Structure formats: C-alpha cells, structure tokens
C-alpha cells in the first residue's frame, strides 16, 4: 500500500495514527511487543495511549520507554473510574501533568451507561480536568456514553479558545457531530463504523474528513471482520477501508487527511 506523504511543520506524515489505544492493558501482557511490531509493519507507527486512572501510570511509562518514537501518552481520570477516591486521583493528574511529555488530558468525560452512583462527581472531575487542559494548552480526549447532551453543554459553556480535542469513539447523532465540530473538536472513528447497527456510517459522509481521526480503542470494539475478538492497532486498516467506502475516496487520501488531523491535534513534532 502506497501512502501519500504530507509535510506539517517539517514533519513527514507517512503513517497511520491510532489516536486511542489501550495497548498497556493486561490483555496485551503476553504479546505486547508482537502487537506493536505487527502494527508498525503495517504503517501504523504512532499510538496514543489514553489514561484511565493512576493504577496504570507506571505501566504506560514503561511502554513509552520501550517505543519512545511511537508511543505518546495522555493523562486523566476516566469517568467510569470516578469513585470515592476521585479527589486523590485528580490530585495525581494535576501533579503529574507536566511530566513525561503528555500530549493530551484524557480520557475524561461523562458516562451514564455503567453507573450513575458518582455522576455528580463525574461532572466535577470533568470540569476540573477541562480547566487543567486549558491551563496547560493541551487537547482533551472525551469519553461520552449516554451523555452527549450534558457533555457538549459543559464544553460549550467553557467557551475557551484553547479548548480543543477529540470525541473518542463517536457514536452520537449528526446533530451531536455538528455541535462538536462547531466547538473545534474532531470525531474519533473506530470499529463501530464497520458495525451493521453502528448507524454513524449513515451520515458520516456529511462530515468533512478534516474533522475525523482514526482510533481502535484496543482491546475493545474490534472492527468487522474481528468483531467480538480482542482488538489491536493493526486492525485500524479495516476502519480506513470503511471510511474509503463511505467518503468514496481512495485509501491513501483517508490516511493522508486523518494523519494530518492527528498531528495538528497532538503536535507530535514537539515531543
């Protein structure tokens, strides 16, 4: 597969970027290196690791040390991990955000699917981390499940020129997408776009490709034909192929634009 090269701030974009992959989780302990090499061999050469809690902090750092030119890290408290200890977790994020060249605050947001026991604390944690990202001029990577209206409302009220980022694993409506894009955010498109009941494939061609980035959310949400199995970054090519079909553009064009979009958001060249 021939990939088009585009130059952004003297940075050659010749690779596919997986903007959201949890390769540091236990599911990859037995074959982490093989998984990374398999991806790199298929031109997926940048992996952005989202944080979920301090539990995995050291493991993420060790992964980056093994592949410093390929792995980039976020730091943040995932809404599902907001519990009675959330203030200590937020303190950890604030104390460590300037270490290890983090490229984003994330994944953060709201989730009413799994539990609403700590929903008010989720909102508080979300707003605190948004402010932290603005202060540090970092993008935010949004986790949003069954809470699009509330999540977008909070971001719109912040209304700050430095507020930008990605709605990870976008599964909302066209209206949601338009509100998100109007705020200057991008949509993270993963395996769901290949699902028969995913729905976003029905309107995605109405969204400019300039507002799209690629992701896998590995080990979750594997695209067809691997649906139901462990996901990995090398499967991102199936998402590219689906987007090529939806936008009626060749694969090279999908890769070129989405990689350019990713570089603009994460500023990899500064790392």
PDB file of C-alpha atoms in Angstrom:
ATOM      1  CA  UNK A   1       0.000   0.000   0.000  1.00  0.00           C
ATOM      2  CA  UNK A   2       1.469   3.316  -1.081  1.00  0.00           C
ATOM      3  CA  UNK A   3       0.910   6.094   1.435  1.00  0.00           C
ATOM      4  CA  UNK A   4       0.976   9.733   0.441  1.00  0.00           C
ATOM      5  CA  UNK A   5       3.393  11.946   2.377  1.00  0.00           C
ATOM      6  CA  UNK A   6       2.261  15.348   3.622  1.00  0.00           C
ATOM      7  CA  UNK A   7       4.507  17.824   5.408  1.00  0.00           C
ATOM      8  CA  UNK A   8       3.345  19.594   8.557  1.00  0.00           C
ATOM      9  CA  UNK A   9       5.893  21.757  10.362  1.00  0.00           C
ATOM     10  CA  UNK A  10       8.741  19.764   8.815  1.00  0.00           C
ATOM     11  CA  UNK A  11       7.117  16.541   9.983  1.00  0.00           C
ATOM     12  CA  UNK A  12       6.551  13.878   7.343  1.00  0.00           C
ATOM     13  CA  UNK A  13       3.169  12.244   7.743  1.00  0.00           C
ATOM     14  CA  UNK A  14       3.705   8.860   6.148  1.00  0.00           C
ATOM     15  CA  UNK A  15       1.972   6.701   8.718  1.00  0.00           C
ATOM     16  CA  UNK A  16      -1.380   5.803  10.148  1.00  0.00           C
ATOM     17  CA  UNK A  17      -2.022   7.190  13.645  1.00  0.00           C
ATOM     18  CA  UNK A  18      -4.068   5.230  16.178  1.00  0.00           C
ATOM     19  CA  UNK A  19      -5.257   8.117  18.320  1.00  0.00           C
ATOM     20  CA  UNK A  20      -6.768   5.927  21.041  1.00  0.00           C
ATOM     21  CA  UNK A  21      -5.439   2.503  22.006  1.00  0.00           C
ATOM     22  CA  UNK A  22      -5.014   0.799  25.384  1.00  0.00           C
ATOM     23  CA  UNK A  23      -2.139  -1.496  24.463  1.00  0.00           C
ATOM     24  CA  UNK A  24      -0.827  -1.216  28.019  1.00  0.00           C
ATOM     25  CA  UNK A  25      -3.731  -3.206  29.479  1.00  0.00           C
ATOM     26  CA  UNK A  26      -3.374  -6.756  30.775  1.00  0.00           C
ATOM     27  CA  UNK A  27      -4.841  -8.246  27.587  1.00  0.00           C
ATOM     28  CA  UNK A  28      -1.546  -7.486  25.820  1.00  0.00           C
ATOM     29  CA  UNK A  29       0.888  -8.606  28.519  1.00  0.00           C
ATOM     30  CA  UNK A  30       1.796 -11.826  26.717  1.00  0.00           C
ATOM     31  CA  UNK A  31       2.360 -10.307  23.262  1.00  0.00           C
ATOM     32  CA  UNK A  32       2.788  -6.540  23.632  1.00  0.00           C
ATOM     33  CA  UNK A  33       5.934  -6.332  21.511  1.00  0.00           C
ATOM     34  CA  UNK A  34       4.499  -8.553  18.799  1.00  0.00           C
ATOM     35  CA  UNK A  35       1.348  -6.432  18.706  1.00  0.00           C
ATOM     36  CA  UNK A  36       3.333  -3.200  18.335  1.00  0.00           C
ATOM     37  CA  UNK A  37       5.619  -4.674  15.670  1.00  0.00           C
ATOM     38  CA  UNK A  38       2.657  -6.059  13.735  1.00  0.00           C
ATOM     39  CA  UNK A  39       1.188  -2.564  13.617  1.00  0.00           C
ATOM     40  CA  UNK A  40       4.432  -0.821  12.688  1.00  0.00           C
ATOM     41  CA  UNK A  41       4.961  -3.324   9.881  1.00  0.00           C
ATOM     42  CA  UNK A  42       1.589  -2.186   8.509  1.00  0.00           C
ATOM     43  CA  UNK A  43       2.457   1.547   8.623  1.00  0.00           C
ATOM     44  CA  UNK A  44       0.641   2.193  11.909  1.00  0.00           C
ATOM     45  CA  UNK A  45       3.560   3.912  13.585  1.00  0.00           C
ATOM     46  CA  UNK A  46       2.023   6.232  16.177  1.00  0.00           C
ATOM     47  CA  UNK A  47      -0.041   5.049  19.121  1.00  0.00           C
ATOM     48  CA  UNK A  48      -1.688   7.429  21.588  1.00  0.00           C
ATOM     49  CA  UNK A  49      -2.402   5.802  24.956  1.00  0.00           C
ATOM     50  CA  UNK A  50      -5.341   7.208  26.963  1.00  0.00           C
ATOM     51  CA  UNK A  51      -5.151   7.123  30.737  1.00  0.00           C
ATOM     52  CA  UNK A  52      -7.991   5.720  32.827  1.00  0.00           C
ATOM     53  CA  UNK A  53      -6.573   6.006  36.363  1.00  0.00           C
ATOM     54  CA  UNK A  54      -3.279   6.195  38.242  1.00  0.00           C
ATOM     55  CA  UNK A  55      -3.293   2.386  38.507  1.00  0.00           C
ATOM     56  CA  UNK A  56      -1.729   2.048  35.058  1.00  0.00           C
ATOM     57  CA  UNK A  57       0.555   5.083  35.168  1.00  0.00           C
ATOM     58  CA  UNK A  58       3.858   3.223  35.648  1.00  0.00           C
ATOM     59  CA  UNK A  59       2.944   0.613  33.073  1.00  0.00           C
ATOM     60  CA  UNK A  60       2.194   3.309  30.482  1.00  0.00           C
ATOM     61  CA  UNK A  61       5.524   4.993  31.179  1.00  0.00           C
ATOM     62  CA  UNK A  62       7.374   1.704  30.713  1.00  0.00           C
ATOM     63  CA  UNK A  63       5.639   1.126  27.376  1.00  0.00           C
ATOM     64  CA  UNK A  64       6.695   4.567  26.185  1.00  0.00           C
ATOM     65  CA  UNK A  65      10.290   3.942  27.234  1.00  0.00           C
ATOM     66  CA  UNK A  66      10.329   0.860  25.007  1.00  0.00           C
ATOM     67  CA  UNK A  67       8.998   2.740  21.965  1.00  0.00           C
ATOM     68  CA  UNK A  68       9.675   6.442  22.579  1.00  0.00           C
ATOM     69  CA  UNK A  69       9.227   7.441  18.923  1.00  0.00           C
ATOM     70  CA  UNK A  70       5.974   5.553  18.519  1.00  0.00           C
ATOM     71  CA  UNK A  71       4.028   5.781  21.779  1.00  0.00           C
ATOM     72  CA  UNK A  72       2.505   9.006  23.109  1.00  0.00           C
ATOM     73  CA  UNK A  73       0.665   9.339  26.402  1.00  0.00           C
ATOM     74  CA  UNK A  74      -2.344  11.136  27.818  1.00  0.00           C
ATOM     75  CA  UNK A  75      -3.071  11.663  31.499  1.00  0.00           C
ATOM     76  CA  UNK A  76      -6.514  11.858  33.035  1.00  0.00           C
ATOM     77  CA  UNK A  77      -9.244  10.208  35.106  1.00  0.00           C
ATOM     78  CA  UNK A  78     -11.789   8.165  33.124  1.00  0.00           C
ATOM     79  CA  UNK A  79     -15.393   8.842  34.257  1.00  0.00           C
ATOM     80  CA  UNK A  80     -16.055   5.155  34.968  1.00  0.00           C
ATOM     81  CA  UNK A  81     -13.124   5.263  37.426  1.00  0.00           C
ATOM     82  CA  UNK A  82     -14.582   8.209  39.343  1.00  0.00           C
ATOM     83  CA  UNK A  83     -15.398   6.888  42.810  1.00  0.00           C
ATOM     84  CA  UNK A  84     -14.984   7.905  46.456  1.00  0.00           C
ATOM     85  CA  UNK A  85     -11.245   8.426  45.836  1.00  0.00           C
ATOM     86  CA  UNK A  86     -11.716  10.741  42.850  1.00  0.00           C
ATOM     87  CA  UNK A  87     -10.149  13.781  44.502  1.00  0.00           C
ATOM     88  CA  UNK A  88      -6.900  11.889  45.128  1.00  0.00           C
ATOM     89  CA  UNK A  89      -6.931  10.741  41.514  1.00  0.00           C
ATOM     90  CA  UNK A  90      -7.427  14.299  40.290  1.00  0.00           C
ATOM     91  CA  UNK A  91      -4.601  15.456  42.531  1.00  0.00           C
ATOM     92  CA  UNK A  92      -2.383  12.810  40.910  1.00  0.00           C
ATOM     93  CA  UNK A  93      -3.292  14.091  37.449  1.00  0.00           C
ATOM     94  CA  UNK A  94      -2.587  17.700  38.387  1.00  0.00           C
ATOM     95  CA  UNK A  95       0.771  16.879  39.995  1.00  0.00           C
ATOM     96  CA  UNK A  96       1.990  14.784  37.061  1.00  0.00           C
ATOM     97  CA  UNK A  97       0.553  16.542  34.017  1.00  0.00           C
ATOM     98  CA  UNK A  98       3.833  18.329  33.270  1.00  0.00           C
ATOM     99  CA  UNK A  99       5.908  15.139  33.369  1.00  0.00           C
ATOM    100  CA  UNK A 100       6.687  12.731  30.547  1.00  0.00           C
ATOM    101  CA  UNK A 101       5.540  14.984  27.681  1.00  0.00           C
ATOM    102  CA  UNK A 102       1.850  14.143  27.843  1.00  0.00           C
ATOM    103  CA  UNK A 103       0.103  15.068  24.601  1.00  0.00           C
ATOM    104  CA  UNK A 104      -3.441  15.381  25.998  1.00  0.00           C
ATOM    105  CA  UNK A 105      -5.667  15.258  29.052  1.00  0.00           C
ATOM    106  CA  UNK A 106      -7.769  12.141  28.731  1.00  0.00           C
ATOM    107  CA  UNK A 107      -9.704  10.195  28.581  1.00  0.00           C
ATOM    108  CA  UNK A 108     -12.176  12.306  30.504  1.00  0.00           C
ATOM    109  CA  UNK A 109     -15.896  12.918  30.256  1.00  0.00           C
ATOM    110  CA  UNK A 110     -19.234  11.534  31.371  1.00  0.00           C
ATOM    111  CA  UNK A 111     -20.660   8.002  31.414  1.00  0.00           C
ATOM    112  CA  UNK A 112     -24.210   7.150  32.447  1.00  0.00           C
ATOM    113  CA  UNK A 113     -24.157   3.668  30.896  1.00  0.00           C
ATOM    114  CA  UNK A 114     -22.262   1.710  33.553  1.00  0.00           C
ATOM    115  CA  UNK A 115     -23.320   3.566  36.695  1.00  0.00           C
ATOM    116  CA  UNK A 116     -24.655   6.914  37.869  1.00  0.00           C
ATOM    117  CA  UNK A 117     -23.711   6.438  41.525  1.00  0.00           C
ATOM    118  CA  UNK A 118     -20.935   9.039  41.270  1.00  0.00           C
ATOM    119  CA  UNK A 119     -22.406  11.043  38.392  1.00  0.00           C
ATOM    120  CA  UNK A 120     -22.181  14.423  40.175  1.00  0.00           C
ATOM    121  CA  UNK A 121     -18.535  13.661  40.940  1.00  0.00           C
ATOM    122  CA  UNK A 122     -18.038  12.728  37.266  1.00  0.00           C
ATOM    123  CA  UNK A 123     -19.233  16.197  36.292  1.00  0.00           C
ATOM    124  CA  UNK A 124     -16.913  17.833  38.827  1.00  0.00           C
ATOM    125  CA  UNK A 125     -13.939  15.738  37.692  1.00  0.00           C
ATOM    126  CA  UNK A 126     -14.709  16.503  34.049  1.00  0.00           C
ATOM    127  CA  UNK A 127     -14.808  20.255  34.613  1.00  0.00           C
ATOM    128  CA  UNK A 128     -11.636  20.273  36.725  1.00  0.00           C
ATOM    129  CA  UNK A 129      -9.741  18.359  34.052  1.00  0.00           C
ATOM    130  CA  UNK A 130     -11.041  20.587  31.261  1.00  0.00           C
ATOM    131  CA  UNK A 131      -9.682  23.590  33.162  1.00  0.00           C
ATOM    132  CA  UNK A 132      -6.367  21.803  33.657  1.00  0.00           C
ATOM    133  CA  UNK A 133      -6.106  21.143  29.922  1.00  0.00           C
ATOM    134  CA  UNK A 134      -6.899  24.754  29.079  1.00  0.00           C
ATOM    135  CA  UNK A 135      -4.276  25.946  31.562  1.00  0.00           C
ATOM    136  CA  UNK A 136      -1.656  23.680  30.002  1.00  0.00           C
ATOM    137  CA  UNK A 137      -2.834  24.280  26.411  1.00  0.00           C
ATOM    138  CA  UNK A 138      -3.413  20.582  25.857  1.00  0.00           C
ATOM    139  CA  UNK A 139      -6.257  18.912  23.934  1.00  0.00           C
ATOM    140  CA  UNK A 140      -8.881  16.924  25.824  1.00  0.00           C
ATOM    141  CA  UNK A 141      -9.940  13.446  24.755  1.00  0.00           C
ATOM    142  CA  UNK A 142     -13.582  12.909  25.583  1.00  0.00           C
ATOM    143  CA  UNK A 143     -15.256   9.701  26.726  1.00  0.00           C
ATOM    144  CA  UNK A 144     -19.008  10.122  26.357  1.00  0.00           C
ATOM    145  CA  UNK A 145     -21.568   7.379  26.810  1.00  0.00           C
ATOM    146  CA  UNK A 146     -25.315   8.030  27.123  1.00  0.00           C
ATOM    147  CA  UNK A 147     -24.480  11.653  27.971  1.00  0.00           C
ATOM    148  CA  UNK A 148     -23.887  13.582  24.739  1.00  0.00           C
ATOM    149  CA  UNK A 149     -26.219  16.467  25.584  1.00  0.00           C
ATOM    150  CA  UNK A 150     -24.684  17.064  29.022  1.00  0.00           C
ATOM    151  CA  UNK A 151     -21.099  16.631  27.822  1.00  0.00           C
ATOM    152  CA  UNK A 152     -21.454  19.038  24.918  1.00  0.00           C
ATOM    153  CA  UNK A 153     -23.320  21.566  27.103  1.00  0.00           C
ATOM    154  CA  UNK A 154     -20.414  21.639  29.580  1.00  0.00           C
ATOM    155  CA  UNK A 155     -17.839  22.141  26.815  1.00  0.00           C
ATOM    156  CA  UNK A 156     -19.908  24.867  25.146  1.00  0.00           C
ATOM    157  CA  UNK A 157     -20.204  26.750  28.440  1.00  0.00           C
ATOM    158  CA  UNK A 158     -16.409  26.674  28.869  1.00  0.00           C
ATOM    159  CA  UNK A 159     -16.082  28.504  25.527  1.00  0.00           C
ATOM    160  CA  UNK A 160     -12.300  28.918  25.584  1.00  0.00           C
ATOM    161  CA  UNK A 161     -10.069  29.419  22.542  1.00  0.00           C
ATOM    162  CA  UNK A 162      -7.613  26.835  23.936  1.00  0.00           C
ATOM    163  CA  UNK A 163     -10.316  24.185  24.370  1.00  0.00           C
ATOM    164  CA  UNK A 164      -9.980  21.541  21.653  1.00  0.00           C
ATOM    165  CA  UNK A 165      -9.657  17.800  21.241  1.00  0.00           C
ATOM    166  CA  UNK A 166     -11.431  14.622  20.189  1.00  0.00           C
ATOM    167  CA  UNK A 167     -14.737  12.959  20.994  1.00  0.00           C
ATOM    168  CA  UNK A 168     -13.347   9.454  21.248  1.00  0.00           C
ATOM    169  CA  UNK A 169     -15.395   6.539  19.864  1.00  0.00           C
ATOM    170  CA  UNK A 170     -18.052   8.841  18.447  1.00  0.00           C
ATOM    171  CA  UNK A 171     -21.459   7.151  18.326  1.00  0.00           C
ATOM    172  CA  UNK A 172     -23.752  10.170  18.501  1.00  0.00           C
ATOM    173  CA  UNK A 173     -26.171  11.710  16.028  1.00  0.00           C
ATOM    174  CA  UNK A 174     -25.492  14.061  13.123  1.00  0.00           C
ATOM    175  CA  UNK A 175     -26.699  16.917  15.333  1.00  0.00           C
ATOM    176  CA  UNK A 176     -24.240  15.897  18.047  1.00  0.00           C
ATOM    177  CA  UNK A 177     -21.461  15.758  15.448  1.00  0.00           C
ATOM    178  CA  UNK A 178     -22.258  19.224  14.169  1.00  0.00           C
ATOM    179  CA  UNK A 179     -22.252  20.723  17.675  1.00  0.00           C
ATOM    180  CA  UNK A 180     -18.935  19.019  18.410  1.00  0.00           C
ATOM    181  CA  UNK A 181     -17.324  20.254  15.204  1.00  0.00           C
ATOM    182  CA  UNK A 182     -18.650  23.778  15.767  1.00  0.00           C
ATOM    183  CA  UNK A 183     -16.602  23.827  19.001  1.00  0.00           C
ATOM    184  CA  UNK A 184     -13.451  22.933  17.053  1.00  0.00           C
ATOM    185  CA  UNK A 185     -13.373  19.293  18.152  1.00  0.00           C
ATOM    186  CA  UNK A 186     -12.758  16.224  15.987  1.00  0.00           C
ATOM    187  CA  UNK A 187     -14.547  12.892  15.903  1.00  0.00           C
ATOM    188  CA  UNK A 188     -12.646   9.712  16.789  1.00  0.00           C
ATOM    189  CA  UNK A 189     -13.877   6.993  14.438  1.00  0.00           C
ATOM    190  CA  UNK A 190     -13.235   3.354  15.302  1.00  0.00           C
ATOM    191  CA  UNK A 191     -14.663  -0.116  14.846  1.00  0.00           C
ATOM    192  CA  UNK A 192     -18.283   0.974  15.363  1.00  0.00           C
ATOM    193  CA  UNK A 193     -18.287   2.464  11.849  1.00  0.00           C
ATOM    194  CA  UNK A 194     -17.988  -1.092  10.469  1.00  0.00           C
ATOM    195  CA  UNK A 195     -20.927  -2.472  12.506  1.00  0.00           C
ATOM    196  CA  UNK A 196     -24.269  -3.066  10.759  1.00  0.00           C
ATOM    197  CA  UNK A 197     -26.071  -1.398  13.676  1.00  0.00           C
ATOM    198  CA  UNK A 198     -23.439   1.297  14.223  1.00  0.00           C
ATOM    199  CA  UNK A 199     -25.595   3.952  12.479  1.00  0.00           C
ATOM    200  CA  UNK A 200     -22.845   6.575  12.120  1.00  0.00           C
ATOM    201  CA  UNK A 201     -21.992   5.217   8.651  1.00  0.00           C
ATOM    202  CA  UNK A 202     -25.394   6.512   7.523  1.00  0.00           C
ATOM    203  CA  UNK A 203     -24.432  10.190   7.876  1.00  0.00           C
ATOM    204  CA  UNK A 204     -20.654  10.352   8.266  1.00  0.00           C
ATOM    205  CA  UNK A 205     -20.140  11.462   4.658  1.00  0.00           C
ATOM    206  CA  UNK A 206     -21.900  14.702   5.617  1.00  0.00           C
ATOM    207  CA  UNK A 207     -18.966  15.449   7.957  1.00  0.00           C
ATOM    208  CA  UNK A 208     -15.771  16.825   6.433  1.00  0.00           C
ATOM    209  CA  UNK A 209     -12.858  14.396   6.542  1.00  0.00           C
ATOM    210  CA  UNK A 210     -10.875  17.260   8.088  1.00  0.00           C
ATOM    211  CA  UNK A 211     -12.863  16.618  11.287  1.00  0.00           C
ATOM    212  CA  UNK A 212     -12.084  12.888  11.513  1.00  0.00           C
ATOM    213  CA  UNK A 213      -9.283  10.956  13.234  1.00  0.00           C
ATOM    214  CA  UNK A 214      -8.721   7.202  13.378  1.00  0.00           C
ATOM    215  CA  UNK A 215      -8.738   5.052  16.502  1.00  0.00           C
ATOM    216  CA  UNK A 216      -9.172   1.443  17.607  1.00  0.00           C
ATOM    217  CA  UNK A 217      -9.849   1.693  21.368  1.00  0.00           C
ATOM    218  CA  UNK A 218      -7.956  -1.613  21.604  1.00  0.00           C
ATOM    219  CA  UNK A 219      -8.617  -4.107  23.117  1.00  0.00           C
ATOM    220  CA  UNK A 220     -12.278  -3.103  22.762  1.00  0.00           C
ATOM    221  CA  UNK A 221     -14.647  -2.672  19.793  1.00  0.00           C
ATOM    222  CA  UNK A 222     -12.762  -4.664  17.171  1.00  0.00           C
ATOM    223  CA  UNK A 223     -13.957  -3.835  13.659  1.00  0.00           C
ATOM    224  CA  UNK A 224     -15.559  -6.299  11.295  1.00  0.00           C
ATOM    225  CA  UNK A 225     -14.268  -8.970  10.484  1.00  0.00           C
ATOM    226  CA  UNK A 226     -12.822  -9.264  14.030  1.00  0.00           C
ATOM    227  CA  UNK A 227     -15.875  -8.091  15.937  1.00  0.00           C
ATOM    228  CA  UNK A 228     -16.142  -9.805  19.308  1.00  0.00           C
ATOM    229  CA  UNK A 229     -12.433 -10.603  19.460  1.00  0.00           C
ATOM    230  CA  UNK A 230      -9.571  -8.707  21.100  1.00  0.00           C
ATOM    231  CA  UNK A 231      -8.932  -5.539  19.135  1.00  0.00           C
ATOM    232  CA  UNK A 232      -5.442  -4.299  18.267  1.00  0.00           C
ATOM    233  CA  UNK A 233      -3.979  -1.314  16.450  1.00  0.00           C
ATOM    234  CA  UNK A 234      -3.147  -3.257  13.277  1.00  0.00           C
ATOM    235  CA  UNK A 235      -6.892  -3.691  12.669  1.00  0.00           C
ATOM    236  CA  UNK A 236      -7.240   0.024  12.012  1.00  0.00           C
ATOM    237  CA  UNK A 237      -6.865  -0.637   8.286  1.00  0.00           C
ATOM    238  CA  UNK A 238     -10.427  -2.046   8.310  1.00  0.00           C
ATOM    239  CA  UNK A 239     -11.657   1.309   9.606  1.00  0.00           C
ATOM    240  CA  UNK A 240      -9.694   3.063   6.850  1.00  0.00           C
ATOM    241  CA  UNK A 241     -11.284   0.792   4.241  1.00  0.00           C
ATOM    242  CA  UNK A 242     -14.784   1.528   5.564  1.00  0.00           C
ATOM    243  CA  UNK A 243     -14.137   5.278   5.519  1.00  0.00           C
ATOM    244  CA  UNK A 244     -12.824   4.958   1.965  1.00  0.00           C
ATOM    245  CA  UNK A 245     -16.172   3.405   1.045  1.00  0.00           C
ATOM    246  CA  UNK A 246     -18.245   5.999   2.935  1.00  0.00           C
ATOM    247  CA  UNK A 247     -16.399   9.017   1.516  1.00  0.00           C
ATOM    248  CA  UNK A 248     -15.805   7.463  -1.917  1.00  0.00           C
ATOM    249  CA  UNK A 249     -12.123   8.354  -1.649  1.00  0.00           C
ATOM    250  CA  UNK A 250      -9.055   6.178  -2.092  1.00  0.00           C
ATOM    251  CA  UNK A 251      -7.355   4.733   0.971  1.00  0.00           C
ATOM    252  CA  UNK A 252      -4.303   6.964   0.562  1.00  0.00           C
ATOM    253  CA  UNK A 253      -6.475  10.080   0.823  1.00  0.00           C
ATOM    254  CA  UNK A 254      -8.165   8.829   4.009  1.00  0.00           C
ATOM    255  CA  UNK A 255      -4.796   8.083   5.600  1.00  0.00           C
ATOM    256  CA  UNK A 256      -3.252  11.357   4.487  1.00  0.00           C
ATOM    257  CA  UNK A 257      -6.016  13.579   5.873  1.00  0.00           C
ATOM    258  CA  UNK A 258      -6.651  11.724   9.117  1.00  0.00           C
ATOM    259  CA  UNK A 259      -2.924  11.609   9.902  1.00  0.00           C
ATOM    260  CA  UNK A 260      -2.647  15.321   9.211  1.00  0.00           C
ATOM    261  CA  UNK A 261      -5.594  15.938  11.545  1.00  0.00           C
ATOM    262  CA  UNK A 262      -3.960  13.851  14.285  1.00  0.00           C
ATOM    263  CA  UNK A 263      -0.662  15.726  14.029  1.00  0.00           C
ATOM    264  CA  UNK A 264      -2.448  19.053  14.341  1.00  0.00           C
ATOM    265  CA  UNK A 265      -4.259  17.949  17.495  1.00  0.00           C
ATOM    266  CA  UNK A 266      -1.392  16.228  19.309  1.00  0.00           C
ATOM    267  CA  UNK A 267       1.577  18.222  17.980  1.00  0.00           C
ATOM    268  CA  UNK A 268       3.755  15.120  17.829  1.00  0.00           C
ATOM    269  CA  UNK A 269       6.632  17.143  16.456  1.00  0.00           C
ATOM    270  CA  UNK A 270       7.039  18.914  19.783  1.00  0.00           C
ATOM    271  CA  UNK A 271       7.680  15.660  21.642  1.00  0.00           C
TER     272      UNK A 271
END
